[in-house]
Amino acid sequence: MNQGQPEVQLSALRLKYHERKDAFLEENIKIKNPFCIFRDWLELALKTPEILEPNAAALATVNPQGKPSNRFVLVKEATAEGFTFFTNYGSRKADDILENPNVAISFYWMPLRRSVRIEGVAEKIPKADSLKYFHERPRASQIGAIASPQSRRIPSRGYLDELEAGIKAQLGPEEEVPLPNWGGYLVRPNLIEFWQGQTDRLHDRIRFRRGQGVQTEVDGKLIHGGEDGWIYERLAP
């Protein structure tokens, strides 16, 4: 701790969330499909100036020893199939996914007091799709993907700078940057949970699930049938 600086009392931090009149209610969900809800929430996040990267999300993976790892990625596509992000295929996250493709993704849009939590299975997208997106990136980012042995130990920042300079000299200003061991993953979700904060801490949580046998759980009281194979339920905060 810095001497002379007031101690930060984390336990005293309080943020005002939504009021009860703005509760996230099932009857206000027009289409009981989580992709439709996600699209609506994302569109609002995109229109909110305080949210600089609405596609930023925390990605959690687990290694073969059962140890979790978490980091932020940028989700570059969200469709009815799932959520796509790109990374080095030699990274720690890629190593984890190779051994255990079950992952979790969390979005948090603080100015909206909303979060979306996703669980699903990650799979590599076709190489042609990775190549297409790779060459849509700025040239400097393409070269950076080649220069960086992601998640591996390196001696210094200067080491990266030397690698980058060498690649630039080799390619020149016009030669196409080749695709390195890099590409996209599609996370096909089997669970999507929507969270909206309430000032009294009785937060709203509505969870959608799909998969083999889930429809047999529907009872019309706690578990309800949604659309396109999804079921949904409200969880206590």
XYZ file of N, CA and C in Angstrom:
711
model
N 0.830 -1.198 0.000
C 0.000 0.000 0.000
C 0.871 1.257 0.000
N 0.363 2.333 -0.620
C 1.107 3.586 -0.660
C 0.853 4.373 0.618
N 1.934 4.780 1.301
C 1.779 5.569 2.505
C 1.200 6.933 2.167
N 0.288 7.379 3.005
C -0.333 8.682 2.797
C -1.543 8.657 1.888
N -1.783 7.522 1.234
C -2.937 7.406 0.361
C -4.092 6.763 1.126
N -5.317 7.284 0.977
C -6.453 6.690 1.685
C -6.717 5.278 1.184
N -7.048 4.401 2.104
C -7.328 3.016 1.752
C -8.675 2.919 1.053
N -8.701 2.177 -0.042
C -9.950 1.990 -0.775
C -10.770 0.900 -0.097
N -11.978 1.230 0.283
C -12.867 0.273 0.925
C -13.758 -0.370 -0.143
N -13.303 -1.494 -0.676
C -14.073 -2.154 -1.727
C -15.465 -2.542 -1.254
N -15.575 -2.901 0.015
C -16.870 -3.337 0.539
C -17.895 -2.220 0.558
N -17.430 -0.974 0.467
C -18.344 0.166 0.527
C -18.812 0.623 -0.850
N -18.242 0.050 -1.897
C -18.619 0.475 -3.243
C -20.037 0.027 -3.559
N -20.852 0.934 -4.055
C -22.238 0.649 -4.408
C -22.569 1.343 -5.727
N -23.178 0.609 -6.629
C -23.594 1.168 -7.910
C -25.098 1.029 -8.037
N -25.744 2.088 -8.450
C -27.184 2.038 -8.632
C -27.519 1.302 -9.921
N -28.422 0.354 -9.826
C -28.837 -0.425 -10.983
C -30.247 -0.017 -11.396
N -30.986 -0.940 -12.011
C -32.342 -0.643 -12.453
C -33.312 -0.629 -11.280
N -34.430 0.083 -11.465
C -35.509 0.078 -10.487
C -36.509 -1.010 -10.860
N -37.385 -1.322 -9.926
C -38.320 -2.423 -10.122
C -39.202 -2.223 -11.361
N -39.542 -0.979 -11.679
C -40.393 -0.719 -12.847
C -39.713 -1.104 -14.158
N -38.404 -1.254 -14.117
C -37.646 -1.607 -15.322
C -37.185 -3.062 -15.300
N -37.836 -3.892 -14.502
C -37.423 -5.288 -14.368
C -37.481 -6.002 -15.715
N -36.590 -6.982 -15.856
C -36.528 -7.814 -17.060
C -37.496 -8.973 -16.852
N -38.653 -8.895 -17.501
C -39.742 -9.846 -17.278
C -39.977 -10.745 -18.486
N -40.374 -11.976 -18.194
C -40.626 -12.949 -19.249
C -41.698 -12.477 -20.220
N -42.732 -11.845 -19.678
C -43.852 -11.436 -20.547
C -43.464 -10.342 -21.532
N -42.320 -9.690 -21.279
C -41.861 -8.652 -22.206
C -40.920 -9.183 -23.279
N -40.624 -10.480 -23.210
C -39.771 -11.095 -24.231
C -40.676 -11.545 -25.383
N -40.604 -10.869 -26.502
C -41.508 -11.149 -27.618
C -41.219 -12.500 -28.254
N -39.960 -12.805 -28.455
C -39.560 -14.069 -29.073
C -38.704 -14.817 -28.065
N -39.157 -15.983 -27.641
C -38.465 -16.735 -26.594
C -37.295 -17.529 -27.199
N -36.403 -16.790 -27.793
C -35.184 -17.349 -28.388
C -34.025 -16.473 -27.928
N -33.012 -17.038 -27.260
C -31.954 -16.202 -26.686
C -31.149 -15.420 -27.714
N -31.030 -15.916 -28.939
C -30.288 -15.163 -29.946
C -30.995 -13.856 -30.284
N -32.328 -13.880 -30.276
C -33.087 -12.655 -30.538
C -32.897 -11.647 -29.411
N -32.907 -12.131 -28.165
C -32.681 -11.243 -27.024
C -31.265 -10.688 -27.079
N -30.294 -11.548 -27.348
C -28.903 -11.095 -27.413
C -28.742 -10.021 -28.486
N -29.354 -10.222 -29.626
C -29.242 -9.234 -30.703
C -29.795 -7.881 -30.250
N -30.940 -7.896 -29.562
C -31.533 -6.641 -29.088
C -30.633 -5.965 -28.058
N -30.097 -6.753 -27.128
C -29.227 -6.175 -26.101
C -27.930 -5.659 -26.717
N -27.378 -6.396 -27.680
C -26.137 -5.967 -28.324
C -26.358 -4.673 -29.108
N -27.482 -4.579 -29.796
C -27.770 -3.361 -30.553
C -27.832 -2.147 -29.632
N -28.422 -2.329 -28.449
C -28.463 -1.224 -27.491
C -27.064 -0.897 -26.992
N -26.248 -1.932 -26.747
C -24.866 -1.697 -26.313
C -24.072 -0.943 -27.384
N -24.309 -1.279 -28.644
C -23.616 -0.609 -29.745
C -23.980 0.869 -29.826
N -25.188 1.197 -29.390
C -25.664 2.583 -29.448
C -25.327 3.368 -28.184
N -24.688 2.717 -27.226
C -24.370 3.366 -25.957
C -22.936 3.880 -25.998
N -22.733 5.214 -26.062
C -21.378 5.762 -26.255
C -20.383 5.351 -25.176
N -20.857 5.125 -23.944
C -19.944 4.782 -22.865
C -19.340 3.384 -23.022
N -19.963 2.554 -23.848
C -19.458 1.201 -24.066
C -18.557 1.230 -25.296
N -17.259 1.224 -25.073
C -16.312 1.406 -26.168
C -16.103 0.140 -26.984
N -16.185 -1.018 -26.337
C -16.029 -2.293 -27.034
C -17.152 -3.245 -26.613
N -18.326 -3.071 -27.196
C -19.459 -3.927 -26.790
C -19.266 -5.396 -27.127
N -18.316 -5.699 -28.011
C -18.058 -7.099 -28.379
C -16.956 -7.737 -27.537
N -16.456 -7.024 -26.532
C -15.453 -7.595 -25.637
C -16.123 -8.563 -24.669
N -15.524 -9.723 -24.502
C -16.109 -10.736 -23.631
C -15.004 -11.544 -22.964
N -15.285 -12.020 -21.762
C -14.353 -12.890 -21.054
C -14.587 -14.330 -21.497
N -13.522 -14.987 -21.922
C -13.590 -16.377 -22.370
C -12.900 -17.261 -21.343
N -13.619 -18.246 -20.832
C -13.060 -19.170 -19.853
C -12.863 -20.541 -20.482
N -11.685 -21.124 -20.232
C -11.367 -22.473 -20.699
C -10.816 -23.266 -19.515
N -10.682 -24.571 -19.708
C -10.161 -25.445 -18.656
C -9.120 -26.369 -19.275
N -7.978 -26.522 -18.594
C -6.927 -27.389 -19.135
C -7.157 -28.846 -18.720
N -6.351 -29.771 -19.206
C -6.573 -31.186 -18.883
C -6.502 -31.509 -17.393
N -5.838 -30.646 -16.602
C -5.741 -30.872 -15.164
C -6.923 -30.263 -14.406
N -7.887 -29.708 -15.156
C -9.065 -29.133 -14.524
C -8.878 -27.720 -14.010
N -7.755 -27.067 -14.373
C -7.502 -25.703 -13.920
C -8.082 -24.705 -14.919
N -8.918 -23.774 -14.448
C -9.536 -22.807 -15.351
C -8.594 -21.671 -15.717
N -8.866 -21.054 -16.833
C -8.123 -19.891 -17.295
C -9.124 -18.936 -17.941
N -8.916 -17.638 -17.741
C -9.879 -16.650 -18.221
C -9.141 -15.482 -18.838
N -9.676 -14.971 -19.943
C -9.087 -13.813 -20.605
C -10.157 -13.140 -21.470
N -9.895 -11.903 -21.859
C -10.849 -11.197 -22.715
C -10.504 -11.411 -24.184
N -11.542 -11.573 -24.980
C -11.411 -11.673 -26.431
C -12.440 -10.729 -27.052
N -12.317 -10.505 -28.338
C -13.311 -9.722 -29.069
C -14.136 -10.677 -29.928
N -15.413 -10.742 -29.651
C -16.319 -11.582 -30.440
C -16.596 -10.860 -31.751
N -16.275 -11.516 -32.862
C -16.363 -10.864 -34.169
C -17.622 -11.220 -34.935
N -18.360 -12.210 -34.464
C -19.619 -12.553 -35.128
C -20.531 -13.242 -34.124
N -21.807 -12.866 -34.153
C -22.816 -13.501 -33.304
C -24.025 -13.791 -34.185
N -24.252 -15.068 -34.442
C -25.343 -15.488 -35.312
C -26.155 -16.570 -34.611
N -27.136 -17.106 -35.317
C -27.946 -18.181 -34.765
C -27.130 -19.452 -34.557
N -25.960 -19.536 -35.179
C -25.075 -20.689 -34.965
C -24.281 -20.561 -33.677
N -23.883 -19.331 -33.346
C -23.090 -19.139 -32.147
C -22.232 -17.890 -32.220
N -21.134 -17.911 -31.466
C -20.298 -16.738 -31.260
C -18.876 -17.051 -31.720
N -18.330 -16.191 -32.571
C -17.027 -16.444 -33.183
C -15.980 -15.460 -32.685
N -14.822 -15.982 -32.301
C -13.666 -15.156 -31.969
C -12.448 -15.750 -32.669
N -11.365 -14.963 -32.740
C -10.149 -15.385 -33.437
C -8.957 -15.341 -32.489
N -8.023 -16.246 -32.734
C -6.847 -16.313 -31.873
C -5.742 -17.107 -32.550
N -4.576 -17.102 -31.940
C -3.470 -17.947 -32.366
C -3.779 -19.385 -31.970
N -3.671 -20.312 -32.896
C -3.981 -21.707 -32.605
C -2.901 -22.387 -31.747
N -1.845 -21.657 -31.421
C -0.838 -22.177 -30.511
C -0.921 -21.556 -29.125
N -1.969 -20.760 -28.870
C -2.119 -20.073 -27.600
C -2.595 -21.017 -26.506
N -2.580 -20.510 -25.273
C -3.042 -21.338 -24.162
C -4.518 -21.681 -24.315
N -5.315 -20.713 -24.738
C -6.746 -20.989 -24.900
C -6.980 -22.068 -25.955
N -6.188 -22.016 -27.026
C -6.323 -23.022 -28.077
C -5.903 -24.400 -27.569
N -4.830 -24.446 -26.761
C -4.400 -25.718 -26.176
C -5.501 -26.293 -25.288
N -6.121 -25.420 -24.485
C -7.201 -25.870 -23.604
C -8.373 -26.408 -24.413
N -8.760 -25.671 -25.450
C -9.908 -26.066 -26.262
C -9.650 -27.394 -26.973
N -8.404 -27.617 -27.380
C -8.060 -28.872 -28.029
C -8.338 -30.059 -27.106
N -8.067 -29.894 -25.823
C -8.265 -30.968 -24.855
C -9.687 -31.007 -24.309
N -10.290 -29.832 -24.170
C -11.642 -29.728 -23.617
C -12.360 -28.585 -24.306
N -13.224 -28.876 -25.279
C -13.862 -27.810 -26.055
C -15.005 -27.093 -25.342
N -15.321 -27.502 -24.113
C -16.365 -26.822 -23.354
C -15.823 -25.508 -22.803
N -16.479 -24.402 -23.154
C -16.004 -23.076 -22.769
C -17.175 -22.244 -22.247
N -16.838 -21.100 -21.671
C -17.840 -20.138 -21.216
C -17.420 -18.751 -21.673
N -18.408 -17.939 -22.027
C -18.183 -16.556 -22.460
C -19.086 -15.649 -21.647
N -18.548 -14.509 -21.200
C -19.360 -13.543 -20.452
C -19.180 -12.146 -21.021
N -20.299 -11.516 -21.361
C -20.327 -10.098 -21.724
C -20.812 -9.311 -20.510
N -20.233 -8.131 -20.288
C -20.741 -7.257 -19.238
C -20.773 -5.835 -19.766
N -21.975 -5.285 -19.851
C -22.183 -3.920 -20.324
C -22.597 -3.069 -19.134
N -21.617 -2.546 -18.425
C -21.861 -1.851 -17.171
C -22.832 -0.679 -17.281
N -22.693 0.215 -18.292
C -23.638 1.329 -18.359
C -25.100 0.890 -18.499
N -25.321 -0.307 -19.035
C -26.678 -0.832 -19.173
C -27.076 -1.694 -17.979
N -26.114 -1.966 -17.102
C -26.354 -2.864 -15.962
C -26.853 -4.216 -16.464
N -26.208 -4.714 -17.514
C -26.611 -5.978 -18.108
C -25.400 -6.860 -18.373
N -25.636 -8.157 -18.285
C -24.595 -9.138 -18.579
C -25.232 -10.329 -19.277
N -24.448 -10.980 -20.122
C -24.888 -12.208 -20.794
C -23.822 -13.262 -20.566
N -24.253 -14.412 -20.076
C -23.340 -15.512 -19.795
C -23.675 -16.682 -20.707
N -22.659 -17.234 -21.354
C -22.856 -18.266 -22.379
C -21.988 -19.473 -22.049
N -22.543 -20.657 -22.194
C -21.771 -21.887 -22.110
C -21.997 -22.678 -23.389
N -20.942 -23.297 -23.894
C -21.093 -24.041 -25.133
C -19.832 -24.795 -25.495
N -19.812 -25.261 -26.722
C -18.700 -26.061 -27.227
C -18.028 -25.301 -28.374
N -16.705 -25.178 -28.291
C -15.938 -24.438 -29.294
C -15.403 -25.383 -30.365
N -15.455 -24.925 -31.602
C -14.899 -25.679 -32.724
C -14.244 -24.707 -33.692
N -13.197 -25.165 -34.363
C -12.539 -24.315 -35.356
C -13.476 -24.049 -36.526
N -13.440 -22.831 -37.040
C -14.201 -22.514 -38.234
C -13.384 -22.924 -39.460
N -14.003 -23.014 -40.643
C -13.239 -23.387 -41.843
C -12.062 -22.438 -42.091
N -10.965 -22.992 -42.584
C -9.767 -22.194 -42.817
C -10.035 -21.048 -43.782
N -10.895 -21.281 -44.769
C -11.207 -20.227 -45.742
C -11.839 -19.021 -45.055
N -12.675 -19.270 -44.043
C -13.311 -18.166 -43.316
C -12.286 -17.415 -42.469
N -11.353 -18.162 -41.865
C -10.291 -17.513 -41.087
C -9.409 -16.659 -41.988
N -9.070 -17.199 -43.169
C -8.225 -16.465 -44.111
C -8.906 -15.180 -44.573
N -10.195 -15.271 -44.846
C -10.947 -14.097 -45.295
C -10.904 -12.999 -44.235
N -11.196 -13.365 -42.989
C -11.183 -12.348 -41.932
C -9.764 -11.834 -41.680
N -8.777 -12.738 -41.736
C -7.400 -12.333 -41.488
C -6.979 -11.203 -42.410
N -7.352 -11.297 -43.673
C -6.951 -10.269 -44.634
C -7.861 -9.053 -44.620
N -8.905 -9.088 -43.807
C -9.718 -7.886 -43.582
C -9.135 -7.035 -42.455
N -8.234 -7.629 -41.673
C -7.616 -6.905 -40.565
C -6.593 -5.899 -41.100
N -6.264 -4.874 -40.308
C -5.189 -3.957 -40.715
C -3.893 -4.733 -40.941
N -3.094 -4.281 -41.877
C -1.857 -4.998 -42.219
C -0.947 -5.154 -40.989
N -0.901 -4.120 -40.158
C -0.056 -4.191 -38.961
C -0.526 -5.311 -38.036
N -1.821 -5.515 -37.958
C -2.350 -6.585 -37.110
C -2.036 -7.954 -37.699
N -2.070 -8.058 -39.029
C -1.712 -9.314 -39.679
C -0.258 -9.678 -39.372
N 0.617 -8.694 -39.502
C 2.039 -8.939 -39.237
C 2.256 -9.267 -37.761
N 1.522 -8.585 -36.886
C 1.635 -8.860 -35.463
C 1.251 -10.286 -35.120
N 0.263 -10.830 -35.842
C -0.153 -12.216 -35.593
C 0.946 -13.200 -35.953
N 1.749 -12.869 -36.954
C 2.879 -13.731 -37.327
C 4.016 -13.579 -36.321
N 4.242 -12.339 -35.899
C 5.394 -12.059 -35.039
C 5.239 -12.629 -33.640
N 4.006 -12.742 -33.153
C 3.806 -13.113 -31.757
C 3.607 -14.617 -31.559
N 4.506 -15.278 -30.836
C 4.293 -16.679 -30.442
C 3.401 -16.701 -29.194
N 2.152 -16.442 -29.390
C 1.223 -16.144 -28.290
C 1.300 -17.158 -27.150
N 1.341 -16.649 -25.940
C 1.360 -17.418 -24.688
C 2.696 -18.103 -24.421
N 3.692 -17.907 -25.304
C 5.005 -18.513 -25.085
C 5.958 -17.502 -24.430
N 6.922 -17.975 -23.680
C 7.890 -17.090 -23.033
C 8.776 -16.421 -24.079
N 9.044 -15.143 -23.869
C 9.958 -14.405 -24.739
C 10.910 -13.607 -23.863
N 12.116 -13.290 -24.371
C 13.114 -12.631 -23.517
C 12.835 -11.168 -23.220
N 12.158 -10.457 -24.142
C 11.963 -9.025 -23.935
C 10.960 -8.479 -24.946
N 10.540 -7.240 -24.717
C 9.711 -6.535 -25.695
C 10.499 -6.318 -26.992
N 11.779 -6.051 -26.847
C 12.613 -5.846 -28.024
C 12.644 -7.054 -28.941
N 12.512 -8.253 -28.355
C 12.489 -9.473 -29.160
C 11.316 -9.443 -30.140
N 10.135 -9.018 -29.653
C 8.970 -8.904 -30.532
C 9.196 -7.853 -31.619
N 9.787 -6.729 -31.194
C 10.044 -5.660 -32.161
C 10.974 -6.128 -33.279
N 11.973 -6.936 -32.921
C 12.904 -7.454 -33.925
C 12.207 -8.423 -34.873
N 11.351 -9.287 -34.315
C 10.596 -10.206 -35.160
C 9.706 -9.436 -36.129
N 9.018 -8.440 -35.611
C 8.127 -7.640 -36.455
C 8.901 -6.940 -37.570
N 10.032 -6.342 -37.221
C 10.840 -5.630 -38.216
C 11.344 -6.594 -39.288
N 11.720 -7.793 -38.886
C 12.197 -8.769 -39.859
C 11.113 -9.203 -40.822
N 9.903 -9.390 -40.309
C 8.779 -9.795 -41.170
C 8.429 -8.669 -42.141
N 8.427 -7.431 -41.660
C 8.132 -6.292 -42.528
C 9.172 -6.189 -43.646
N 10.433 -6.402 -43.308
C 11.493 -6.324 -44.313
C 11.354 -7.449 -45.330
N 10.973 -8.618 -44.867
C 10.842 -9.769 -45.757
C 9.661 -9.609 -46.712
N 8.540 -9.094 -46.215
C 7.330 -8.966 -47.031
C 7.331 -7.710 -47.889
N 8.011 -6.665 -47.413
C 7.935 -5.404 -48.124
C 6.568 -4.770 -47.920
N 6.305 -3.674 -48.590
C 5.043 -2.970 -48.350
C 3.836 -3.546 -49.084
N 4.048 -4.421 -50.064
C 2.946 -4.852 -50.915
C 2.633 -6.343 -50.847
N 3.606 -7.184 -50.511
C 3.381 -8.630 -50.551
C 2.308 -9.045 -49.544
N 1.437 -9.951 -49.971
C 0.356 -10.413 -49.098
C 0.916 -11.116 -47.869
N 0.321 -10.815 -46.730
C 0.756 -11.433 -45.473
C 0.163 -12.838 -45.405
N 0.996 -13.874 -45.265
C 0.472 -15.240 -45.221
C -0.233 -15.530 -43.890
N -1.218 -16.388 -43.932
C -1.949 -16.769 -42.727
C -1.057 -17.634 -41.835
N -0.814 -17.201 -40.606
C -0.024 -18.033 -39.688
C -0.910 -19.112 -39.054
N -0.427 -19.706 -37.974
C -1.206 -20.714 -37.241
C -2.249 -19.988 -36.398
N -3.267 -19.497 -37.057
C -4.187 -18.514 -36.480
C -5.551 -18.688 -37.138
N -6.617 -18.475 -36.377
C -7.939 -18.591 -36.984
C -9.050 -18.441 -35.966
N -10.244 -18.777 -36.405
C -11.420 -18.553 -35.592
C -11.958 -19.799 -34.925
N -12.693 -19.553 -33.853
C -13.470 -20.594 -33.181
C -14.925 -20.155 -33.149
N -15.800 -21.096 -33.388
C -17.231 -20.873 -33.228
C -17.665 -21.569 -31.947
N -18.269 -20.824 -31.041
C -18.807 -21.409 -29.812
C -20.304 -21.632 -30.029
N -20.678 -22.894 -30.084
C -22.088 -23.257 -30.229
C -22.697 -23.377 -28.831
N -23.592 -22.471 -28.467
C -24.066 -22.457 -27.078
C -25.141 -23.495 -26.785
N -25.086 -24.009 -25.578
C -26.178 -24.834 -25.063
C -26.833 -24.181 -23.853
N -26.276 -23.041 -23.427
C -26.838 -22.274 -22.324
C -26.530 -20.796 -22.542
N -27.543 -19.953 -22.407
C -27.366 -18.506 -22.479
C -28.201 -17.884 -21.365
N -27.539 -17.165 -20.481
C -28.234 -16.534 -19.354
C -28.153 -15.013 -19.464
N -29.287 -14.370 -19.248
C -29.372 -12.911 -19.295
C -29.553 -12.376 -17.875
N -28.702 -11.427 -17.521
C -28.713 -10.834 -16.176
C -28.919 -9.337 -16.305
N -29.825 -8.809 -15.494
C -30.023 -7.358 -15.429
C -30.062 -6.951 -13.966
N -29.222 -5.980 -13.610
C -29.090 -5.586 -12.223
C -30.260 -4.779 -11.704
N -30.606 -5.019 -10.459
C -31.624 -4.253 -9.749
C -30.973 -3.582 -8.543
N -31.352 -2.344 -8.262
C -30.737 -1.599 -7.174
C -30.886 -2.305 -5.834
N -32.010 -2.994 -5.613
C -32.211 -3.703 -4.349
C -31.509 -5.059 -4.319
N -30.721 -5.321 -5.341
C -29.939 -6.562 -5.478
C -30.792 -7.789 -5.743
N -32.076 -7.617 -5.979
C -32.914 -8.725 -6.446
C -32.853 -8.730 -7.966
N -31.676 -9.076 -8.470
C -31.397 -8.985 -9.888
C -32.252 -9.968 -10.693
N -32.443 -9.632 -11.963
C -33.170 -10.518 -12.881
C -32.192 -11.463 -13.560
N -32.524 -12.744 -13.543
C -31.732 -13.770 -14.236
C -32.693 -14.699 -14.974
N -32.592 -14.702 -16.290
C -33.394 -15.631 -17.097
C -32.430 -16.462 -17.930
N -32.520 -17.771 -17.749
C -31.589 -18.690 -18.390
C -32.283 -19.543 -19.444
N -31.663 -19.596 -20.611
C -32.133 -20.451 -21.701
C -31.190 -21.637 -21.830
N -31.767 -22.824 -22.081
C -30.968 -24.030 -22.279
C -31.523 -24.831 -23.449
N -30.638 -25.579 -24.081
C -31.084 -26.507 -25.113
C -30.145 -27.703 -25.131
N -30.617 -28.791 -25.674
C -29.814 -30.004 -25.720
C -30.712 -31.216 -25.618
N -30.084 -32.357 -25.716
C -30.829 -33.606 -25.703
C -31.603 -33.778 -24.392
N -32.903 -33.978 -24.527
C -33.739 -34.280 -23.374
C -34.252 -33.099 -22.581
N -33.831 -31.867 -22.899
C -34.253 -30.735 -22.064
C -35.757 -30.463 -22.169
N -36.349 -30.789 -23.321
C -37.782 -30.520 -23.485
C -38.622 -31.315 -22.498
N -38.121 -32.444 -22.035
C -38.876 -33.257 -21.078
C -38.930 -32.595 -19.704
N -38.101 -31.573 -19.467
C -38.093 -30.889 -18.180
C -39.196 -29.838 -18.066
N -39.786 -29.456 -19.186
C -40.776 -28.375 -19.188
C -41.987 -28.777 -18.358
N -42.321 -27.911 -17.370
C -43.491 -28.167 -16.536
C -44.485 -27.009 -16.527
N -44.128 -25.911 -17.232
C -45.027 -24.768 -17.299
C -45.052 -23.936 -16.037
N -44.307 -24.323 -15.012
C -44.269 -23.576 -13.752
C -42.886 -22.976 -13.512
N -41.895 -23.849 -13.422
C -40.524 -23.381 -13.232
C -39.730 -23.389 -14.531
N -40.068 -24.310 -15.400
C -39.347 -24.463 -16.661
C -40.352 -24.356 -17.804
N -40.030 -23.512 -18.782
C -40.982 -23.193 -19.838
C -40.387 -23.485 -21.214
N -41.238 -23.836 -22.132
C -40.805 -24.081 -23.495
C -40.605 -22.792 -24.250
N -39.455 -22.679 -24.894
C -39.188 -21.513 -25.724
C -39.340 -21.855 -27.192
N -38.566 -21.214 -28.024
C -38.633 -21.441 -29.461
C -37.335 -22.060 -29.961
N -37.436 -22.761 -31.085
C -36.277 -23.355 -31.755
C -35.495 -24.301 -30.844
N -36.222 -25.077 -30.032
C -35.586 -26.086 -29.202
C -35.078 -25.602 -27.857
N -35.270 -24.327 -27.533
C -34.803 -23.781 -26.264
C -35.868 -23.900 -25.181
N -35.456 -24.047 -23.939
C -36.330 -23.906 -22.793
C -35.774 -22.763 -21.943
N -36.583 -22.208 -21.056
C -36.078 -21.095 -20.242
C -36.658 -21.165 -18.838
N -35.944 -20.539 -17.918
C -36.314 -20.558 -16.503
C -35.753 -19.313 -15.843
N -36.423 -18.878 -14.775
C -35.923 -17.745 -13.993
C -35.146 -18.285 -12.796
N -33.987 -17.672 -12.540
C -33.142 -18.076 -11.423
C -33.133 -16.994 -10.362
N -33.035 -17.395 -9.108
C -32.875 -16.436 -8.028
C -31.501 -15.766 -8.130
N -31.408 -14.507 -7.786
C -30.115 -13.808 -7.882
C -29.142 -14.267 -6.796
